[in-house]
Amino acid sequence: MKHFSFLALSSLALALSVGCSAAPGTGDRDSGPVDPVDAFVPMSDAGPGDACGNGLDDDMDMRVDEDCTCSRGDRQRCWPGDPALAGIGACGWGTQDFVESGEFGVWDRCILFGQPAEEICDGVDND
């Protein structure tokens, strides 16, 4: 039992000592420059279109619910990046409002969302 405790404490100490000091590009998701794969990179094999009403950019074209209708006064949360990263770390939800467009209303662009940035070792996955 003592051997296990020593190994567990040693591993914990090593993990805490590395923390945000890992060198850029070493695979640590909380260090280094912004990873272009983290968000805002359209994928060529994305699906055919957005699923209406979920506030995500399902087809990864940086537009949220662009072919979906809505009603006067509607507002939804939105995220124009990789759907898998919505609401994680600095990748916070934004808002999207109804806008008049011809016979039907459509969703305006997504605003006020959190974007990935350089890692600053603040305990949040900024990138």
mmCIF file of N, CA and C in Angstrom:
data_model
loop_
_atom_site.group_PDB
_atom_site.id
_atom_site.type_symbol
_atom_site.label_atom_id
_atom_site.label_comp_id
_atom_site.label_asym_id
_atom_site.label_seq_id
_atom_site.Cartn_x
_atom_site.Cartn_y
_atom_site.Cartn_z
ATOM 1 N N MET A 1 0.823 -1.197 0.000
ATOM 2 C CA MET A 1 0.000 0.000 0.000
ATOM 3 C C MET A 1 0.862 1.254 0.000
ATOM 4 N N LYS A 2 1.964 1.220 0.786
ATOM 5 C CA LYS A 2 2.853 2.383 0.829
ATOM 6 C C LYS A 2 3.462 2.640 -0.542
ATOM 7 N N HIS A 3 3.801 1.554 -1.258
ATOM 8 C CA HIS A 3 4.399 1.699 -2.585
ATOM 9 C C HIS A 3 3.418 2.400 -3.536
ATOM 10 N N PHE A 4 2.150 1.997 -3.497
ATOM 11 C CA PHE A 4 1.133 2.623 -4.340
ATOM 12 C C PHE A 4 0.967 4.101 -3.998
ATOM 13 N N SER A 5 0.915 4.426 -2.729
ATOM 14 C CA SER A 5 0.757 5.818 -2.301
ATOM 15 C C SER A 5 1.932 6.661 -2.759
ATOM 16 N N PHE A 6 3.143 6.123 -2.666
ATOM 17 C CA PHE A 6 4.326 6.853 -3.104
ATOM 18 C C PHE A 6 4.248 7.137 -4.603
ATOM 19 N N LEU A 7 3.843 6.117 -5.397
ATOM 20 C CA LEU A 7 3.723 6.306 -6.845
ATOM 21 C C LEU A 7 2.635 7.323 -7.180
ATOM 22 N N ALA A 8 1.513 7.237 -6.494
ATOM 23 C CA ALA A 8 0.423 8.180 -6.755
ATOM 24 C C ALA A 8 0.848 9.603 -6.429
ATOM 25 N N LEU A 9 1.510 9.794 -5.296
ATOM 26 C CA LEU A 9 1.972 11.132 -4.915
ATOM 27 C C LEU A 9 3.044 11.639 -5.865
ATOM 28 N N SER A 10 3.938 10.751 -6.300
ATOM 29 C CA SER A 10 4.983 11.151 -7.247
ATOM 30 C C SER A 10 4.367 11.594 -8.570
ATOM 31 N N SER A 11 3.375 10.839 -9.040
ATOM 32 C CA SER A 11 2.698 11.199 -10.294
ATOM 33 C C SER A 11 1.973 12.527 -10.169
ATOM 34 N N LEU A 12 1.300 12.733 -9.040
ATOM 35 C CA LEU A 12 0.592 13.985 -8.807
ATOM 36 C C LEU A 12 1.566 15.155 -8.769
ATOM 37 N N ALA A 13 2.687 14.990 -8.086
ATOM 38 C CA ALA A 13 3.686 16.055 -8.002
ATOM 39 C C ALA A 13 4.235 16.388 -9.382
ATOM 40 N N LEU A 14 4.493 15.359 -10.190
ATOM 41 C CA LEU A 14 4.996 15.585 -11.543
ATOM 42 C C LEU A 14 3.960 16.334 -12.378
ATOM 43 N N ALA A 15 2.710 15.920 -12.307
ATOM 44 C CA ALA A 15 1.653 16.588 -13.069
ATOM 45 C C ALA A 15 1.509 18.041 -12.651
ATOM 46 N N LEU A 16 1.564 18.304 -11.360
ATOM 47 C CA LEU A 16 1.435 19.678 -10.881
ATOM 48 C C LEU A 16 2.636 20.526 -11.258
ATOM 49 N N SER A 17 3.818 19.928 -11.289
ATOM 50 C CA SER A 17 5.012 20.709 -11.622
ATOM 51 C C SER A 17 5.055 21.061 -13.100
ATOM 52 N N VAL A 18 4.484 20.221 -13.971
ATOM 53 C CA VAL A 18 4.466 20.506 -15.398
ATOM 54 C C VAL A 18 3.398 21.551 -15.693
ATOM 55 N N GLY A 19 2.155 21.318 -15.238
ATOM 56 C CA GLY A 19 1.050 22.264 -15.389
ATOM 57 C C GLY A 19 1.046 22.970 -16.717
ATOM 58 N N CYS A 20 1.046 24.290 -16.690
ATOM 59 C CA CYS A 20 1.020 25.086 -17.916
ATOM 60 C C CYS A 20 2.413 25.370 -18.445
ATOM 61 N N SER A 21 3.427 24.740 -17.909
ATOM 62 C CA SER A 21 4.779 25.042 -18.363
ATOM 63 C C SER A 21 5.251 24.112 -19.469
ATOM 64 N N ALA A 22 4.411 23.211 -19.931
ATOM 65 C CA ALA A 22 4.816 22.316 -21.005
ATOM 66 C C ALA A 22 5.135 23.132 -22.252
ATOM 67 N N ALA A 23 6.100 22.658 -22.993
ATOM 68 C CA ALA A 23 6.533 23.373 -24.192
ATOM 69 C C ALA A 23 5.440 23.360 -25.249
ATOM 70 N N PRO A 24 5.325 24.440 -26.033
ATOM 71 C CA PRO A 24 4.340 24.475 -27.107
ATOM 72 C C PRO A 24 4.546 23.311 -28.066
ATOM 73 N N GLY A 25 3.450 22.772 -28.543
ATOM 74 C CA GLY A 25 3.521 21.695 -29.514
ATOM 75 C C GLY A 25 3.763 20.329 -28.920
ATOM 76 N N THR A 26 3.727 20.190 -27.594
ATOM 77 C CA THR A 26 3.972 18.892 -26.981
ATOM 78 C C THR A 26 2.697 18.099 -26.791
ATOM 79 N N GLY A 27 1.587 18.618 -27.237
ATOM 80 C CA GLY A 27 0.332 17.911 -27.108
ATOM 81 C C GLY A 27 -0.465 18.314 -25.892
ATOM 82 N N ASP A 28 0.055 19.185 -25.049
ATOM 83 C CA ASP A 28 -0.678 19.654 -23.881
ATOM 84 C C ASP A 28 -1.753 20.616 -24.356
ATOM 85 N N ARG A 29 -3.036 20.302 -24.121
ATOM 86 C CA ARG A 29 -4.136 21.126 -24.636
ATOM 87 C C ARG A 29 -4.255 22.448 -23.904
ATOM 88 N N ASP A 30 -3.479 22.646 -22.849
ATOM 89 C CA ASP A 30 -3.561 23.893 -22.091
ATOM 90 C C ASP A 30 -2.232 24.655 -22.164
ATOM 91 N N SER A 31 -1.531 24.538 -23.280
ATOM 92 C CA SER A 31 -0.280 25.278 -23.450
ATOM 93 C C SER A 31 -0.048 25.548 -24.925
ATOM 94 N N GLY A 32 0.853 26.449 -25.218
ATOM 95 C CA GLY A 32 1.268 26.701 -26.578
ATOM 96 C C GLY A 32 0.338 27.617 -27.349
ATOM 97 N N PRO A 33 0.666 27.824 -28.624
ATOM 98 C CA PRO A 33 -0.122 28.720 -29.463
ATOM 99 C C PRO A 33 -1.493 28.129 -29.763
ATOM 100 N N VAL A 34 -2.371 28.946 -30.301
ATOM 101 C CA VAL A 34 -3.712 28.494 -30.652
ATOM 102 C C VAL A 34 -3.595 27.348 -31.640
ATOM 103 N N ASP A 35 -4.271 26.266 -31.342
ATOM 104 C CA ASP A 35 -4.269 25.102 -32.205
ATOM 105 C C ASP A 35 -5.327 25.312 -33.284
ATOM 106 N N PRO A 36 -4.934 25.370 -34.569
ATOM 107 C CA PRO A 36 -5.917 25.646 -35.615
ATOM 108 C C PRO A 36 -6.995 24.576 -35.717
ATOM 109 N N VAL A 37 -6.760 23.404 -35.146
ATOM 110 C CA VAL A 37 -7.766 22.355 -35.184
ATOM 111 C C VAL A 37 -8.812 22.579 -34.106
ATOM 112 N N ASP A 38 -8.471 23.374 -33.067
ATOM 113 C CA ASP A 38 -9.392 23.572 -31.951
ATOM 114 C C ASP A 38 -10.722 24.163 -32.381
ATOM 115 N N ALA A 39 -10.736 25.112 -33.286
ATOM 116 C CA ALA A 39 -12.001 25.737 -33.691
ATOM 117 C C ALA A 39 -11.810 26.557 -34.956
ATOM 118 N N PHE A 40 -12.902 26.871 -35.595
ATOM 119 C CA PHE A 40 -12.949 27.770 -36.745
ATOM 120 C C PHE A 40 -12.218 27.258 -37.970
ATOM 121 N N VAL A 41 -12.090 25.959 -38.126
ATOM 122 C CA VAL A 41 -11.480 25.416 -39.324
ATOM 123 C C VAL A 41 -12.531 24.573 -40.034
ATOM 124 N N PRO A 42 -13.085 25.078 -41.146
ATOM 125 C CA PRO A 42 -14.106 24.304 -41.847
ATOM 126 C C PRO A 42 -13.550 22.959 -42.300
ATOM 127 N N MET A 43 -14.383 21.934 -42.252
ATOM 128 C CA MET A 43 -13.949 20.602 -42.658
ATOM 129 C C MET A 43 -14.620 20.252 -43.974
ATOM 130 N N SER A 44 -13.852 19.705 -44.909
ATOM 131 C CA SER A 44 -14.388 19.402 -46.225
ATOM 132 C C SER A 44 -15.368 18.236 -46.195
ATOM 133 N N ASP A 45 -15.277 17.364 -45.195
ATOM 134 C CA ASP A 45 -16.166 16.213 -45.135
ATOM 135 C C ASP A 45 -17.363 16.449 -44.216
ATOM 136 N N ALA A 46 -17.676 17.712 -43.968
ATOM 137 C CA ALA A 46 -18.808 18.044 -43.098
ATOM 138 C C ALA A 46 -20.118 17.630 -43.761
ATOM 139 N N GLY A 47 -21.164 17.532 -42.963
ATOM 140 C CA GLY A 47 -22.471 17.104 -43.446
ATOM 141 C C GLY A 47 -23.094 18.084 -44.421
ATOM 142 N N PRO A 48 -24.293 17.754 -44.923
ATOM 143 C CA PRO A 48 -24.933 18.547 -45.965
ATOM 144 C C PRO A 48 -25.500 19.886 -45.515
ATOM 145 N N GLY A 49 -25.792 20.091 -44.258
ATOM 146 C CA GLY A 49 -26.367 21.360 -43.824
ATOM 147 C C GLY A 49 -26.534 21.413 -42.324
ATOM 148 N N ASP A 50 -27.015 22.565 -41.856
ATOM 149 C CA ASP A 50 -27.226 22.745 -40.425
ATOM 150 C C ASP A 50 -28.509 22.062 -39.971
ATOM 151 N N ALA A 51 -28.461 21.492 -38.778
ATOM 152 C CA ALA A 51 -29.670 20.991 -38.123
ATOM 153 C C ALA A 51 -30.311 22.203 -37.457
ATOM 154 N N CYS A 52 -31.519 22.533 -37.834
ATOM 155 C CA CYS A 52 -32.172 23.742 -37.325
ATOM 156 C C CYS A 52 -32.479 23.648 -35.837
ATOM 157 N N GLY A 53 -32.242 24.765 -35.150
ATOM 158 C CA GLY A 53 -32.661 24.896 -33.764
ATOM 159 C C GLY A 53 -31.658 24.509 -32.708
ATOM 160 N N ASN A 54 -30.488 23.979 -33.089
ATOM 161 C CA ASN A 54 -29.525 23.604 -32.051
ATOM 162 C C ASN A 54 -28.472 24.680 -31.807
ATOM 163 N N GLY A 55 -28.443 25.733 -32.619
ATOM 164 C CA GLY A 55 -27.506 26.832 -32.423
ATOM 165 C C GLY A 55 -26.072 26.500 -32.767
ATOM 166 N N LEU A 56 -25.846 25.392 -33.470
ATOM 167 C CA LEU A 56 -24.495 24.972 -33.833
ATOM 168 C C LEU A 56 -24.268 25.100 -35.331
ATOM 169 N N ASP A 57 -23.012 25.219 -35.702
ATOM 170 C CA ASP A 57 -22.610 25.278 -37.104
ATOM 171 C C ASP A 57 -22.330 23.848 -37.569
ATOM 172 N N ASP A 58 -23.394 23.071 -37.755
ATOM 173 C CA ASP A 58 -23.255 21.653 -38.063
ATOM 174 C C ASP A 58 -22.504 21.382 -39.359
ATOM 175 N N ASP A 59 -22.643 22.243 -40.357
ATOM 176 C CA ASP A 59 -21.955 22.031 -41.627
ATOM 177 C C ASP A 59 -20.596 22.726 -41.670
ATOM 178 N N MET A 60 -20.203 23.337 -40.573
ATOM 179 C CA MET A 60 -18.890 23.954 -40.377
ATOM 180 C C MET A 60 -18.512 24.952 -41.470
ATOM 181 N N ASP A 61 -19.465 25.838 -41.804
ATOM 182 C CA ASP A 61 -19.181 26.896 -42.770
ATOM 183 C C ASP A 61 -19.096 28.262 -42.088
ATOM 184 N N MET A 62 -19.005 28.264 -40.760
ATOM 185 C CA MET A 62 -18.906 29.446 -39.910
ATOM 186 C C MET A 62 -20.188 30.277 -39.888
ATOM 187 N N ARG A 63 -21.304 29.690 -40.309
ATOM 188 C CA ARG A 63 -22.619 30.318 -40.211
ATOM 189 C C ARG A 63 -23.528 29.360 -39.446
ATOM 190 N N VAL A 64 -24.302 29.889 -38.513
ATOM 191 C CA VAL A 64 -25.142 29.055 -37.651
ATOM 192 C C VAL A 64 -26.591 29.100 -38.116
ATOM 193 N N ASP A 65 -27.168 27.929 -38.363
ATOM 194 C CA ASP A 65 -28.582 27.811 -38.750
ATOM 195 C C ASP A 65 -28.966 28.768 -39.878
ATOM 196 N N GLU A 66 -28.081 28.932 -40.874
ATOM 197 C CA GLU A 66 -28.308 29.926 -41.931
ATOM 198 C C GLU A 66 -29.506 29.627 -42.827
ATOM 199 N N ASP A 67 -29.919 28.394 -42.953
ATOM 200 C CA ASP A 67 -31.065 28.063 -43.801
ATOM 201 C C ASP A 67 -32.313 27.748 -42.981
ATOM 202 N N CYS A 68 -32.321 28.172 -41.741
ATOM 203 C CA CYS A 68 -33.427 27.875 -40.833
ATOM 204 C C CYS A 68 -34.273 29.122 -40.598
ATOM 205 N N THR A 69 -35.573 28.935 -40.462
ATOM 206 C CA THR A 69 -36.467 30.064 -40.200
ATOM 207 C C THR A 69 -36.683 30.235 -38.701
ATOM 208 N N CYS A 70 -37.135 31.416 -38.340
ATOM 209 C CA CYS A 70 -37.441 31.720 -36.947
ATOM 210 C C CYS A 70 -38.543 32.770 -36.934
ATOM 211 N N SER A 71 -39.006 33.115 -35.760
ATOM 212 C CA SER A 71 -40.120 34.060 -35.625
ATOM 213 C C SER A 71 -39.677 35.344 -34.943
ATOM 214 N N ARG A 72 -40.425 36.404 -35.183
ATOM 215 C CA ARG A 72 -40.143 37.710 -34.587
ATOM 216 C C ARG A 72 -39.934 37.559 -33.074
ATOM 217 N N GLY A 73 -38.866 38.149 -32.568
ATOM 218 C CA GLY A 73 -38.556 38.104 -31.143
ATOM 219 C C GLY A 73 -37.736 36.902 -30.708
ATOM 220 N N ASP A 74 -37.502 35.947 -31.607
ATOM 221 C CA ASP A 74 -36.723 34.755 -31.243
ATOM 222 C C ASP A 74 -35.260 35.103 -31.005
ATOM 223 N N ARG A 75 -34.659 34.419 -30.063
ATOM 224 C CA ARG A 75 -33.224 34.526 -29.777
ATOM 225 C C ARG A 75 -32.766 33.135 -29.362
ATOM 226 N N GLN A 76 -31.580 32.752 -29.791
ATOM 227 C CA GLN A 76 -31.024 31.469 -29.381
ATOM 228 C C GLN A 76 -29.542 31.611 -29.104
ATOM 229 N N ARG A 77 -29.018 30.688 -28.310
ATOM 230 C CA ARG A 77 -27.572 30.666 -28.111
ATOM 231 C C ARG A 77 -26.968 30.038 -29.359
ATOM 232 N N CYS A 78 -25.713 30.382 -29.647
ATOM 233 C CA CYS A 78 -25.094 29.894 -30.874
ATOM 234 C C CYS A 78 -23.585 29.752 -30.699
ATOM 235 N N TRP A 79 -22.989 28.950 -31.579
ATOM 236 C CA TRP A 79 -21.541 28.740 -31.612
ATOM 237 C C TRP A 79 -21.141 28.474 -33.053
ATOM 238 N N PRO A 80 -20.321 29.361 -33.675
ATOM 239 C CA PRO A 80 -19.971 29.221 -35.083
ATOM 240 C C PRO A 80 -18.711 28.404 -35.362
ATOM 241 N N GLY A 81 -18.164 27.724 -34.380
ATOM 242 C CA GLY A 81 -16.967 26.908 -34.582
ATOM 243 C C GLY A 81 -17.308 25.431 -34.620
ATOM 244 N N ASP A 82 -16.305 24.607 -34.376
ATOM 245 C CA ASP A 82 -16.473 23.163 -34.334
ATOM 246 C C ASP A 82 -17.518 22.814 -33.274
ATOM 247 N N PRO A 83 -18.612 22.146 -33.645
ATOM 248 C CA PRO A 83 -19.661 21.829 -32.678
ATOM 249 C C PRO A 83 -19.166 21.065 -31.456
ATOM 250 N N ALA A 84 -18.125 20.272 -31.608
ATOM 251 C CA ALA A 84 -17.601 19.500 -30.475
ATOM 252 C C ALA A 84 -16.980 20.396 -29.409
ATOM 253 N N LEU A 85 -16.660 21.639 -29.742
ATOM 254 C CA LEU A 85 -15.992 22.539 -28.798
ATOM 255 C C LEU A 85 -16.920 23.577 -28.186
ATOM 256 N N ALA A 86 -18.184 23.585 -28.573
ATOM 257 C CA ALA A 86 -19.128 24.594 -28.079
ATOM 258 C C ALA A 86 -19.234 24.567 -26.563
ATOM 259 N N GLY A 87 -19.000 25.723 -25.954
ATOM 260 C CA GLY A 87 -19.143 25.854 -24.510
ATOM 261 C C GLY A 87 -17.989 25.302 -23.700
ATOM 262 N N ILE A 88 -16.896 24.903 -24.344
ATOM 263 C CA ILE A 88 -15.744 24.343 -23.640
ATOM 264 C C ILE A 88 -14.674 25.415 -23.483
ATOM 265 N N GLY A 89 -14.172 25.586 -22.266
ATOM 266 C CA GLY A 89 -13.119 26.566 -22.008
ATOM 267 C C GLY A 89 -13.527 27.950 -22.471
ATOM 268 N N ALA A 90 -12.666 28.575 -23.264
ATOM 269 C CA ALA A 90 -12.933 29.928 -23.753
ATOM 270 C C ALA A 90 -13.941 29.941 -24.901
ATOM 271 N N CYS A 91 -14.282 28.780 -25.422
ATOM 272 C CA CYS A 91 -15.202 28.686 -26.564
ATOM 273 C C CYS A 91 -16.644 28.791 -26.084
ATOM 274 N N GLY A 92 -17.006 29.971 -25.573
ATOM 275 C CA GLY A 92 -18.326 30.185 -24.985
ATOM 276 C C GLY A 92 -19.403 30.473 -26.006
ATOM 277 N N TRP A 93 -20.619 30.167 -25.624
ATOM 278 C CA TRP A 93 -21.783 30.402 -26.472
ATOM 279 C C TRP A 93 -21.989 31.890 -26.720
ATOM 280 N N GLY A 94 -22.496 32.226 -27.891
ATOM 281 C CA GLY A 94 -22.903 33.583 -28.220
ATOM 282 C C GLY A 94 -24.414 33.645 -28.329
ATOM 283 N N THR A 95 -24.921 34.715 -28.940
ATOM 284 C CA THR A 95 -26.363 34.834 -29.152
ATOM 285 C C THR A 95 -26.648 35.159 -30.607
ATOM 286 N N GLN A 96 -27.833 34.814 -31.015
ATOM 287 C CA GLN A 96 -28.275 34.995 -32.386
ATOM 288 C C GLN A 96 -29.744 35.398 -32.330
ATOM 289 N N ASP A 97 -30.109 36.440 -33.077
ATOM 290 C CA ASP A 97 -31.466 36.975 -33.039
ATOM 291 C C ASP A 97 -32.169 36.846 -34.383
ATOM 292 N N PHE A 98 -33.485 36.908 -34.330
ATOM 293 C CA PHE A 98 -34.346 36.958 -35.510
ATOM 294 C C PHE A 98 -34.050 38.221 -36.309
ATOM 295 N N VAL A 99 -34.085 38.107 -37.627
ATOM 296 C CA VAL A 99 -33.995 39.269 -38.501
ATOM 297 C C VAL A 99 -34.988 39.053 -39.654
ATOM 298 N N GLU A 100 -35.698 40.133 -40.035
ATOM 299 C CA GLU A 100 -36.675 40.047 -41.134
ATOM 300 C C GLU A 100 -35.944 39.765 -42.439
ATOM 301 N N SER A 101 -36.514 38.852 -43.229
ATOM 302 C CA SER A 101 -35.937 38.550 -44.529
ATOM 303 C C SER A 101 -37.040 38.005 -45.427
ATOM 304 N N GLY A 102 -37.600 38.873 -46.240
ATOM 305 C CA GLY A 102 -38.677 38.446 -47.126
ATOM 306 C C GLY A 102 -39.904 38.012 -46.349
ATOM 307 N N GLU A 103 -40.492 36.905 -46.764
ATOM 308 C CA GLU A 103 -41.717 36.407 -46.142
ATOM 309 C C GLU A 103 -41.470 35.806 -44.757
ATOM 310 N N PHE A 104 -40.299 35.248 -44.552
ATOM 311 C CA PHE A 104 -39.986 34.576 -43.294
ATOM 312 C C PHE A 104 -38.830 35.266 -42.588
ATOM 313 N N GLY A 105 -38.709 35.036 -41.309
ATOM 314 C CA GLY A 105 -37.555 35.523 -40.575
ATOM 315 C C GLY A 105 -36.431 34.502 -40.629
ATOM 316 N N VAL A 106 -35.216 34.983 -40.528
ATOM 317 C CA VAL A 106 -34.045 34.101 -40.502
ATOM 318 C C VAL A 106 -33.158 34.505 -39.327
ATOM 319 N N TRP A 107 -32.191 33.675 -39.028
ATOM 320 C CA TRP A 107 -31.253 33.980 -37.951
ATOM 321 C C TRP A 107 -30.172 34.928 -38.438
ATOM 322 N N ASP A 108 -29.907 35.967 -37.662
ATOM 323 C CA ASP A 108 -28.807 36.893 -37.926
ATOM 324 C C ASP A 108 -27.501 36.176 -37.578
ATOM 325 N N ARG A 109 -26.389 36.836 -37.773
ATOM 326 C CA ARG A 109 -25.101 36.212 -37.454
ATOM 327 C C ARG A 109 -24.962 36.005 -35.947
ATOM 328 N N CYS A 110 -24.133 35.068 -35.584
ATOM 329 C CA CYS A 110 -23.855 34.764 -34.180
ATOM 330 C C CYS A 110 -22.867 35.799 -33.645
ATOM 331 N N ILE A 111 -23.203 36.417 -32.497
ATOM 332 C CA ILE A 111 -22.334 37.445 -31.914
ATOM 333 C C ILE A 111 -22.044 37.125 -30.450
ATOM 334 N N LEU A 112 -21.045 37.782 -29.910
ATOM 335 C CA LEU A 112 -20.686 37.725 -28.491
ATOM 336 C C LEU A 112 -20.276 36.340 -28.012
ATOM 337 N N PHE A 113 -19.727 35.520 -28.890
ATOM 338 C CA PHE A 113 -19.254 34.199 -28.491
ATOM 339 C C PHE A 113 -17.778 34.279 -28.103
ATOM 340 N N GLY A 114 -17.356 33.384 -27.223
ATOM 341 C CA GLY A 114 -15.954 33.328 -26.812
ATOM 342 C C GLY A 114 -15.124 32.632 -27.872
ATOM 343 N N GLN A 115 -13.959 33.180 -28.147
ATOM 344 C CA GLN A 115 -13.093 32.614 -29.169
ATOM 345 C C GLN A 115 -11.813 32.077 -28.548
ATOM 346 N N PRO A 116 -11.213 31.055 -29.175
ATOM 347 C CA PRO A 116 -9.935 30.571 -28.677
ATOM 348 C C PRO A 116 -8.873 31.661 -28.791
ATOM 349 N N ALA A 117 -7.926 31.654 -27.865
ATOM 350 C CA ALA A 117 -6.855 32.651 -27.842
ATOM 351 C C ALA A 117 -5.581 31.990 -27.339
ATOM 352 N N GLU A 118 -4.498 32.732 -27.328
ATOM 353 C CA GLU A 118 -3.249 32.213 -26.782
ATOM 354 C C GLU A 118 -3.473 31.743 -25.356
ATOM 355 N N GLU A 119 -2.875 30.632 -25.012
ATOM 356 C CA GLU A 119 -2.978 30.103 -23.654
ATOM 357 C C GLU A 119 -2.256 31.035 -22.691
ATOM 358 N N ILE A 120 -2.887 31.338 -21.549
ATOM 359 C CA ILE A 120 -2.273 32.245 -20.580
ATOM 360 C C ILE A 120 -2.120 31.624 -19.194
ATOM 361 N N CYS A 121 -2.260 30.297 -19.090
ATOM 362 C CA CYS A 121 -2.074 29.591 -17.817
ATOM 363 C C CYS A 121 -2.958 30.154 -16.716
ATOM 364 N N ASP A 122 -4.238 30.286 -17.002
ATOM 365 C CA ASP A 122 -5.176 30.806 -16.015
ATOM 366 C C ASP A 122 -6.152 29.747 -15.531
ATOM 367 N N GLY A 123 -5.881 28.493 -15.859
ATOM 368 C CA GLY A 123 -6.760 27.415 -15.442
ATOM 369 C C GLY A 123 -7.916 27.184 -16.395
ATOM 370 N N VAL A 124 -8.021 27.988 -17.470
ATOM 371 C CA VAL A 124 -9.056 27.835 -18.491
ATOM 372 C C VAL A 124 -8.366 27.395 -19.773
ATOM 373 N N ASP A 125 -8.979 26.485 -20.511
ATOM 374 C CA ASP A 125 -8.411 26.073 -21.796
ATOM 375 C C ASP A 125 -8.701 27.172 -22.810
ATOM 376 N N ASN A 126 -7.835 28.184 -22.875
ATOM 377 C CA ASN A 126 -8.041 29.342 -23.744
ATOM 378 C C ASN A 126 -7.933 29.000 -25.221
ATOM 379 N N ASP A 127 -7.126 28.014 -25.545
ATOM 380 C CA ASP A 127 -6.929 27.692 -26.957
ATOM 381 C C ASP A 127 -7.736 26.488 -27.372
#
